PDB file of C-alpha atoms in Angstrom:
ATOM      1  CA  ARG A   5      -0.163  -0.329  -0.178  1.00 68.00           C
ATOM      2  CA  ARG A   6       2.679   2.585   0.606  1.00 74.00           C
ATOM      3  CA  LEU A   7       4.428   1.687  -2.174  1.00 74.00           C
ATOM      4  CA  ILE A   8       1.469   2.633  -4.319  1.00 79.00           C
ATOM      5  CA  LEU A   9       1.456   6.139  -2.732  1.00 81.00           C
ATOM      6  CA  TYR A  10       5.081   6.089  -3.047  1.00 77.00           C
ATOM      7  CA  ALA A  11       4.430   5.637  -7.139  1.00 77.00           C
ATOM      8  CA  ILE A  12       1.418   8.077  -7.293  1.00 82.00           C
ATOM      9  CA  ALA A  13       3.465  10.604  -5.470  1.00 81.00           C
ATOM     10  CA  THR A  14       6.292  10.051  -7.837  1.00 78.00           C
ATOM     11  CA  PHE A  15       4.216  10.088 -11.208  1.00 78.00           C
ATOM     12  CA  PHE A  16       2.816  13.382  -9.756  1.00 82.00           C
ATOM     13  CA  LEU A  17       5.950  14.982  -9.661  1.00 77.00           C
ATOM     14  CA  LEU A  18       6.812  13.539 -13.020  1.00 74.00           C
ATOM     15  CA  GLY A  19       3.489  14.810 -14.064  1.00 75.00           C
ATOM     16  CA  VAL A  20       4.574  18.606 -12.856  1.00 75.00           C
ATOM     17  CA  ILE A  21       7.902  18.132 -14.538  1.00 69.00           C
ATOM     18  CA  TYR A  22       6.543  16.716 -17.936  1.00 68.00           C
ATOM     19  CA  PHE A  23       3.998  20.210 -17.601  1.00 70.00           C
ATOM     20  CA  ALA A  24       6.288  22.772 -16.980  1.00 65.00           C
ATOM     21  CA  THR A  25       8.513  21.341 -19.824  1.00 63.00           C
ATOM     22  CA  VAL A  26       5.790  20.911 -22.502  1.00 65.00           C
ATOM     23  CA  HIS A  27       4.035  24.167 -21.624  1.00 66.00           C
ATOM     24  CA  TYR A  28       7.650  26.299 -21.148  1.00 63.00           C
ATOM     25  CA  GLU A  29       5.887  29.469 -21.779  1.00 66.00           C
ATOM     26  CA  LEU A  30       2.756  29.349 -19.923  1.00 68.00           C
ATOM     27  CA  VAL A  31       5.069  28.567 -16.551  1.00 64.00           C
ATOM     28  CA  TYR A  32       7.389  31.608 -17.972  1.00 65.00           C
ATOM     29  CA  GLU A  33       4.274  33.643 -18.086  1.00 67.00           C
ATOM     30  CA  ILE A  34       2.586  33.083 -14.803  1.00 65.00           C
ATOM     31  CA  THR A  35       5.642  33.424 -13.096  1.00 61.00           C
ATOM     32  CA  SER A  36       7.016  36.305 -14.716  1.00 63.00           C
ATOM     33  CA  ARG A  37       4.159  37.768 -13.418  1.00 63.00           C
ATOM     34  CA  TYR A  38       3.803  37.088 -10.156  1.00 58.00           C
ATOM     35  CA  GLY A  39       7.681  37.172 -10.398  1.00 56.00           C
ATOM     36  CA  LEU A  40       8.577  33.660  -8.994  1.00 54.00           C
ATOM     37  CA  LEU A  41      11.256  31.665 -10.346  1.00 55.00           C
ATOM     38  CA  ARG A  42      12.750  34.461 -12.158  1.00 50.00           C
ATOM     39  CA  VAL A  43      16.275  32.708 -11.357  1.00 48.00           C
ATOM     40  CA  PHE A  44      15.176  29.559 -12.856  1.00 51.00           C
ATOM     41  CA  PHE A  45      13.074  30.124 -16.180  1.00 49.00           C
ATOM     42  CA  LYS A  46      14.834  31.835 -18.931  1.00 52.00           C
ATOM     43  CA  PRO A  47      12.831  33.420 -22.201  1.00 52.00           C
ATOM     44  CA  LYS A  48      12.672  30.737 -24.941  1.00 55.00           C
ATOM     45  CA  LEU A  49      14.426  28.440 -23.612  1.00 57.00           C
ATOM     46  CA  PRO A  50      12.773  24.979 -23.037  1.00 62.00           C
ATOM     47  CA  LEU A  51      14.513  22.879 -20.475  1.00 65.00           C
ATOM     48  CA  GLY A  52      16.538  25.611 -19.379  1.00 66.00           C
ATOM     49  CA  GLY A  53      18.707  26.251 -22.370  1.00 71.00           C
ATOM     50  CA  ARG A  54      19.874  22.037 -21.847  1.00 77.00           C
ATOM     51  CA  ILE A  55      18.605  21.095 -25.747  1.00 78.00           C
ATOM     52  CA  PRO A  56      21.418  22.811 -27.663  1.00 81.00           C
ATOM     53  CA  ILE A  57      23.921  21.485 -24.850  1.00 81.00           C
ATOM     54  CA  TRP A  58      22.611  18.261 -25.694  1.00 83.00           C
ATOM     55  CA  ASP A  59      23.252  18.411 -29.242  1.00 84.00           C
ATOM     56  CA  ALA A  60      26.577  19.512 -28.923  1.00 85.00           C
ATOM     57  CA  PHE A  61      27.464  16.748 -26.711  1.00 85.00           C
ATOM     58  CA  LEU A  62      25.855  14.224 -29.420  1.00 87.00           C
ATOM     59  CA  ALA A  63      27.655  15.739 -32.076  1.00 88.00           C
ATOM     60  CA  ARG A  64      30.867  15.483 -29.793  1.00 86.00           C
ATOM     61  CA  ALA A  65      30.139  12.021 -28.975  1.00 87.00           C
ATOM     62  CA  ALA A  66      29.574  10.609 -32.216  1.00 90.00           C
ATOM     63  CA  GLU A  67      33.284  11.454 -33.073  1.00 90.00           C
ATOM     64  CA  ARG A  68      34.568   8.712 -30.698  1.00 89.00           C
ATOM     65  CA  PRO A  69      31.453   6.437 -30.340  1.00 88.00           C
ATOM     66  CA  VAL A  70      32.709   3.528 -29.074  1.00 92.00           C
ATOM     67  CA  ILE A  71      34.957   4.305 -26.279  1.00 89.00           C
ATOM     68  CA  GLY A  72      34.510   7.924 -25.822  1.00 87.00           C
ATOM     69  CA  PHE A  73      36.731  10.687 -24.767  1.00 84.00           C
ATOM     70  CA  GLY A  74      38.215   9.638 -22.000  1.00 82.00           C
ATOM     71  CA  PHE A  75      38.031  10.654 -18.014  1.00 78.00           C
ATOM     72  CA  SER A  76      38.707  14.320 -18.484  1.00 70.00           C
ATOM     73  CA  PRO A  77      36.576  17.804 -18.021  1.00 66.00           C
ATOM     74  CA  THR A  78      33.621  17.368 -19.778  1.00 64.00           C
ATOM     75  CA  LEU A  79      32.869  20.483 -21.310  1.00 75.00           C
ATOM     76  CA  VAL A  80      31.944  21.448 -24.658  1.00 76.00           C
ATOM     77  CA  THR A  81      31.827  25.417 -25.778  1.00 75.00           C
ATOM     78  CA  ILE A  82      28.563  26.631 -27.211  1.00 73.00           C
ATOM     79  CA  GLU A  83      28.110  30.317 -28.243  1.00 73.00           C
ATOM     80  CA  GLY A  84      31.177  31.621 -26.356  1.00 74.00           C
ATOM     81  CA  ILE A  85      30.013  29.629 -23.132  1.00 72.00           C
ATOM     82  CA  THR A  86      31.654  26.782 -21.668  1.00 76.00           C
ATOM     83  CA  THR A  87      29.466  24.217 -20.229  1.00 78.00           C
ATOM     84  CA  HIS A  88      28.932  20.729 -19.331  1.00 79.00           C
ATOM     85  CA  PRO A  89      26.332  18.552 -20.379  1.00 82.00           C
ATOM     86  CA  HIS A  90      23.781  18.507 -18.016  1.00 82.00           C
ATOM     87  CA  ASN A  91      22.623  14.663 -18.289  1.00 85.00           C
ATOM     88  CA  LEU A  92      24.671  11.934 -16.680  1.00 85.00           C
ATOM     89  CA  PHE A  93      23.914   9.536 -19.796  1.00 87.00           C
ATOM     90  CA  LEU A  94      25.380  12.275 -22.215  1.00 88.00           C
ATOM     91  CA  PHE A  95      28.301  12.596 -19.823  1.00 87.00           C
ATOM     92  CA  VAL A  96      28.671   9.158 -19.704  1.00 88.00           C
ATOM     93  CA  LEU A  97      28.344   9.040 -23.686  1.00 89.00           C
ATOM     94  CA  TYR A  98      31.100  11.582 -24.213  1.00 88.00           C
ATOM     95  CA  GLN A  99      33.523  10.511 -21.790  1.00 88.00           C
ATOM     96  CA  ALA A 100      33.418   6.747 -22.100  1.00 89.00           C
ATOM     97  CA  GLY A 101      31.292   5.802 -25.207  1.00 91.00           C
ATOM     98  CA  VAL A 102      28.957   2.938 -26.337  1.00 92.00           C
ATOM     99  CA  VAL A 103      30.730   0.564 -23.324  1.00 93.00           C
ATOM    100  CA  GLY A 104      30.975   3.114 -20.750  1.00 90.00           C
ATOM    101  CA  MET A 105      27.201   3.570 -21.559  1.00 91.00           C
ATOM    102  CA  ALA A 106      26.475   0.201 -21.222  1.00 92.00           C
ATOM    103  CA  LEU A 107      27.878  -0.267 -18.154  1.00 91.00           C
ATOM    104  CA  LEU A 108      26.275   2.902 -16.705  1.00 88.00           C
ATOM    105  CA  ILE A 109      22.562   0.490 -17.915  1.00 89.00           C
ATOM    106  CA  TRP A 110      23.766  -2.616 -16.319  1.00 90.00           C
ATOM    107  CA  LEU A 111      24.944  -0.767 -13.234  1.00 85.00           C
ATOM    108  CA  LEU A 112      21.268   1.413 -12.904  1.00 85.00           C
ATOM    109  CA  GLY A 113      19.414  -1.493 -13.629  1.00 86.00           C
ATOM    110  CA  GLY A 114      21.226  -3.440 -11.390  1.00 84.00           C
ATOM    111  CA  LEU A 115      20.784  -1.363  -8.258  1.00 82.00           C
ATOM    112  CA  VAL A 116      16.937  -1.114  -9.914  1.00 84.00           C
ATOM    113  CA  ILE A 117      16.134  -4.252  -9.534  1.00 85.00           C
ATOM    114  CA  TYR A 118      18.354  -5.372  -6.604  1.00 82.00           C
ATOM    115  CA  LEU A 119      15.873  -2.916  -4.411  1.00 81.00           C
ATOM    116  CA  ARG A 120      12.731  -3.941  -6.067  1.00 82.00           C
ATOM    117  CA  ARG A 121      13.084  -7.313  -4.117  1.00 82.00           C
ATOM    118  CA  TYR A 122      13.068  -5.271  -0.905  1.00 78.00           C
ATOM    119  CA  VAL A 123      10.248  -3.660  -1.259  1.00 79.00           C
ATOM    120  CA  SER A 124       8.545  -5.554   1.402  1.00 80.00           C
ATOM    121  CA  TYR A 125      10.663  -3.396   3.876  1.00 78.00           C
ATOM    122  CA  SER A 126       9.467   0.234   4.539  1.00 77.00           C
ATOM    123  CA  ALA A 127      13.183   1.340   3.724  1.00 75.00           C
ATOM    124  CA  GLY A 128      13.625  -0.659   0.720  1.00 77.00           C
ATOM    125  CA  GLN A 129      10.366   1.266  -0.060  1.00 81.00           C
ATOM    126  CA  LEU A 130      11.847   4.458   0.674  1.00 80.00           C
ATOM    127  CA  MET A 131      15.285   3.806  -1.236  1.00 80.00           C
ATOM    128  CA  PHE A 132      13.451   1.829  -4.331  1.00 83.00           C
ATOM    129  CA  CYS A 133      11.206   5.236  -5.116  1.00 83.00           C
ATOM    130  CA  LEU A 134      14.279   7.671  -4.213  1.00 81.00           C
ATOM    131  CA  SER A 135      16.563   5.460  -6.967  1.00 82.00           C
ATOM    132  CA  ILE A 136      14.417   5.795  -9.690  1.00 84.00           C
ATOM    133  CA  ALA A 137      13.422   8.993  -8.359  1.00 82.00           C
ATOM    134  CA  LEU A 138      17.007  10.245  -9.043  1.00 81.00           C
ATOM    135  CA  ILE A 139      17.826   7.809 -11.992  1.00 83.00           C
ATOM    136  CA  LEU A 140      15.016   9.731 -13.579  1.00 83.00           C
ATOM    137  CA  ARG A 141      16.474  13.625 -12.846  1.00 80.00           C
ATOM    138  CA  GLU A 142      20.216  12.005 -13.940  1.00 81.00           C
ATOM    139  CA  PHE A 143      18.389  13.354 -17.723  1.00 81.00           C
ATOM    140  CA  TRP A 144      18.237  17.046 -16.360  1.00 79.00           C
ATOM    141  CA  GLU A 145      22.056  16.697 -13.750  1.00 76.00           C
ATOM    142  CA  ILE A 146      25.001  14.962 -13.150  1.00 77.00           C
ATOM    143  CA  THR A 147      24.448  13.960  -9.473  1.00 73.00           C
ATOM    144  CA  LEU A 148      25.288  10.067  -8.940  1.00 73.00           C
ATOM    145  CA  LEU A 149      28.215  10.309  -9.985  1.00 71.00           C
ATOM    146  CA  GLY A 150      29.650  13.112  -8.188  1.00 63.00           C
ATOM    147  CA  ASN A 151      28.387  16.997  -9.836  1.00 62.00           C
ATOM    148  CA  ASN A 152      26.701  17.699  -6.604  1.00 61.00           C
ATOM    149  CA  SER A 153      28.474  15.968  -3.986  1.00 67.00           C
ATOM    150  CA  SER A 154      26.116  16.441  -0.909  1.00 71.00           C
ATOM    151  CA  ILE A 155      23.501  14.252  -3.001  1.00 71.00           C
ATOM    152  CA  THR A 156      25.642  11.772  -3.979  1.00 74.00           C
ATOM    153  CA  ILE A 157      27.478  11.239  -0.693  1.00 77.00           C
ATOM    154  CA  ILE A 158      23.815  11.531   0.940  1.00 76.00           C
ATOM    155  CA  PHE A 159      22.255   8.898  -1.536  1.00 75.00           C
ATOM    156  CA  TRP A 160      25.095   6.111  -1.534  1.00 77.00           C
ATOM    157  CA  THR A 161      25.567   6.047   2.197  1.00 79.00           C
ATOM    158  CA  THR A 162      21.604   6.279   2.693  1.00 76.00           C
ATOM    159  CA  LEU A 163      21.551   3.410   0.399  1.00 75.00           C
ATOM    160  CA  PHE A 164      24.320   1.426   1.836  1.00 76.00           C
ATOM    161  CA  ILE A 165      22.971   1.642   4.844  1.00 76.00           C
ATOM    162  CA  THR A 166      19.271   0.703   4.009  1.00 71.00           C
ATOM    163  CA  ILE A 167      20.650  -1.969   2.098  1.00 70.00           C
ATOM    164  CA  SER A 168      22.880  -3.352   5.299  1.00 73.00           C
ATOM    165  CA  SER A 169      19.525  -3.056   7.316  1.00 69.00           C
ATOM    166  CA  VAL A 170      17.973  -5.097   5.785  1.00 62.00           C
ATOM    167  CA  TYR A 171      20.342  -8.093   6.019  1.00 58.00           C
TER     168      TYR A 171
END
């Protein structure tokens, strides 16, 4: 029953994110009118301007598709602005190619399958839902591999504590 509530909450949050992405102009107009979230929304830039960034990283990743460019600072200059990909999967594709992407999908898929076994425990339910939410967040940011150290440390520490408490 609790898992159903977590799933509903997760889908609600995904629905809000989807609505804000698809109806970007409406959200921007409402937030501008009332002075809300002015820092986060820029006019005419869906997904916070990430689409041109993702296009640039995909084009660069296509230059070395199998093993990527190696583990170096992952930055691309677009219109005079140097930026990182804001997407874990593009980050790994750029750095480690298709080989690294396959390993990442194997790791995250294995994590979800492993945590699925423990949804009968309340801590397992929480970690399962948190893991799904963070994996989905990786499409917009890089947190699970350390771009945001506080989220990375909290997630992996909580994951290991949860797994050890279930045993």
